[in-house]
Each structure stands twice: as structure tokens, then as C-alpha cells.
Amino acid sequence: MGWKLYVVILVPSAACPAHLAVVRVGRLQSSNKVELDGQGQSRIYLEEAKKQAAAGRIPQVTMFAAQLQMEGKACN
């Protein structure tokens, strides 16, 4: 398992539509199975997380990284 492209966001410049801010977001999935609550959401509770950290049992979580790059033609 390695980094996978998660999403690409294109943001045009208001001053020059030929300029784009391109944001690429990558995801590194953890091998840890995440438990979901009754609403289908994964939750981290502060006190429970503090106890796990004190015991040295910190579960791995999915990591995200973002890259911002400007693309397009020059405007006058």
C-alpha cells in the first residue's frame, strides 16, 4: 500500500482565467480497520485517545498530503 491520488482541485484565477491553481491531494491508507458509529462516522474521543496514548497504543490513521501548483498561460 502506498500513496494514492485522492482528488485534484482546479481553481481558476479571478483576474486571469488562463491561470489555474492546481491542488493535488494524496492519501496513504492505514492498515487499521476504523470503527464507525451509528451514524456511519469514524470518531476520535479525546479522553479515550489520551488513555490509549499513555498506554502506548496509538492506532494508525489515514494520512493526507496536498501539493499546490500554478499552471496556465501568462496574462497581461
Short mmCIF file of C-alpha atoms in Angstrom, two decimals:
data_model
loop_
_atom_site.label_atom_id
_atom_site.label_comp_id
_atom_site.label_asym_id
_atom_site.label_seq_id
_atom_site.Cartn_x
_atom_site.Cartn_y
_atom_site.Cartn_z
CA MET A 1 0.00 0.00 0.00
CA GLY A 2 1.30 3.39 -0.94
CA TRP A 3 0.19 6.89 -1.68
CA LYS A 4 -2.81 7.21 -4.00
CA LEU A 5 -4.15 10.30 -5.73
CA TYR A 6 -7.30 11.19 -3.82
CA VAL A 7 -8.58 14.35 -5.53
CA VAL A 8 -7.48 17.11 -7.93
CA ILE A 9 -8.98 20.58 -7.45
CA LEU A 10 -8.69 23.24 -10.17
CA VAL A 11 -9.18 26.86 -9.08
CA PRO A 12 -9.17 29.49 -11.86
CA SER A 13 -7.84 32.96 -11.12
CA ALA A 14 -10.49 35.69 -10.97
CA ALA A 15 -8.05 38.17 -12.52
CA CYS A 16 -6.80 35.85 -15.29
CA PRO A 17 -8.89 32.80 -16.25
CA ALA A 18 -5.86 31.29 -18.04
CA HIS A 19 -4.13 30.88 -14.65
CA LEU A 20 -5.09 27.87 -12.56
CA ALA A 21 -4.18 26.85 -9.06
CA VAL A 22 -4.00 23.06 -9.15
CA VAL A 23 -4.28 21.28 -5.80
CA ARG A 24 -3.48 17.57 -5.76
CA VAL A 25 -4.37 15.67 -2.61
CA GLY A 26 -2.85 12.26 -1.91
CA ARG A 27 -3.96 9.67 0.63
CA LEU A 28 -1.98 6.99 2.45
CA GLN A 29 -4.49 4.49 3.81
CA SER A 30 -3.69 2.94 7.17
CA SER A 31 -3.97 -0.80 7.60
CA ASN A 32 -6.05 -0.19 10.72
CA LYS A 33 -9.78 -1.03 10.46
CA VAL A 34 -11.75 2.04 11.51
CA GLU A 35 -14.82 1.51 13.66
CA LEU A 36 -17.88 3.51 12.62
CA ASP A 37 -20.56 4.80 14.97
CA GLY A 38 -24.32 4.55 14.49
CA GLN A 39 -24.25 7.47 12.03
CA GLY A 40 -21.57 5.82 9.90
CA GLN A 41 -18.86 8.26 11.02
CA SER A 42 -15.45 7.49 12.49
CA ARG A 43 -14.91 9.42 15.70
CA ILE A 44 -11.96 10.06 17.99
CA TYR A 45 -12.89 10.83 21.59
CA LEU A 46 -10.33 12.94 23.43
CA GLU A 47 -10.25 11.17 26.81
CA GLU A 48 -10.17 7.73 25.19
CA ALA A 49 -7.37 8.83 22.84
CA LYS A 50 -5.36 10.23 25.78
CA LYS A 51 -5.63 6.90 27.61
CA GLN A 52 -4.52 4.98 24.51
CA ALA A 53 -1.57 7.34 24.00
CA ALA A 54 -0.50 6.99 27.65
CA ALA A 55 -0.58 3.21 27.25
CA GLY A 56 1.47 3.42 24.04
CA ARG A 57 -1.38 2.10 21.89
CA ILE A 58 -1.86 4.85 19.32
CA PRO A 59 -3.74 3.47 16.30
CA GLN A 60 -2.60 4.42 12.82
CA VAL A 61 -4.84 6.80 10.92
CA THR A 62 -5.12 7.65 7.25
CA MET A 63 -2.72 10.44 6.24
CA PHE A 64 -3.30 13.12 3.62
CA ALA A 65 -0.82 15.36 1.80
CA ALA A 66 -1.50 18.29 -0.53
CA GLN A 67 0.53 19.88 -3.32
CA LEU A 68 -0.27 23.31 -4.77
CA GLN A 69 0.99 24.23 -8.23
CA MET A 70 0.25 27.18 -10.51
CA GLU A 71 -0.44 26.29 -14.16
CA GLY A 72 -1.57 28.08 -17.28
CA LYS A 73 -0.54 30.86 -19.63
CA ALA A 74 0.66 34.33 -18.66
CA CYS A 75 -1.86 37.18 -18.78
CA ASN A 76 -1.17 40.85 -19.37
#
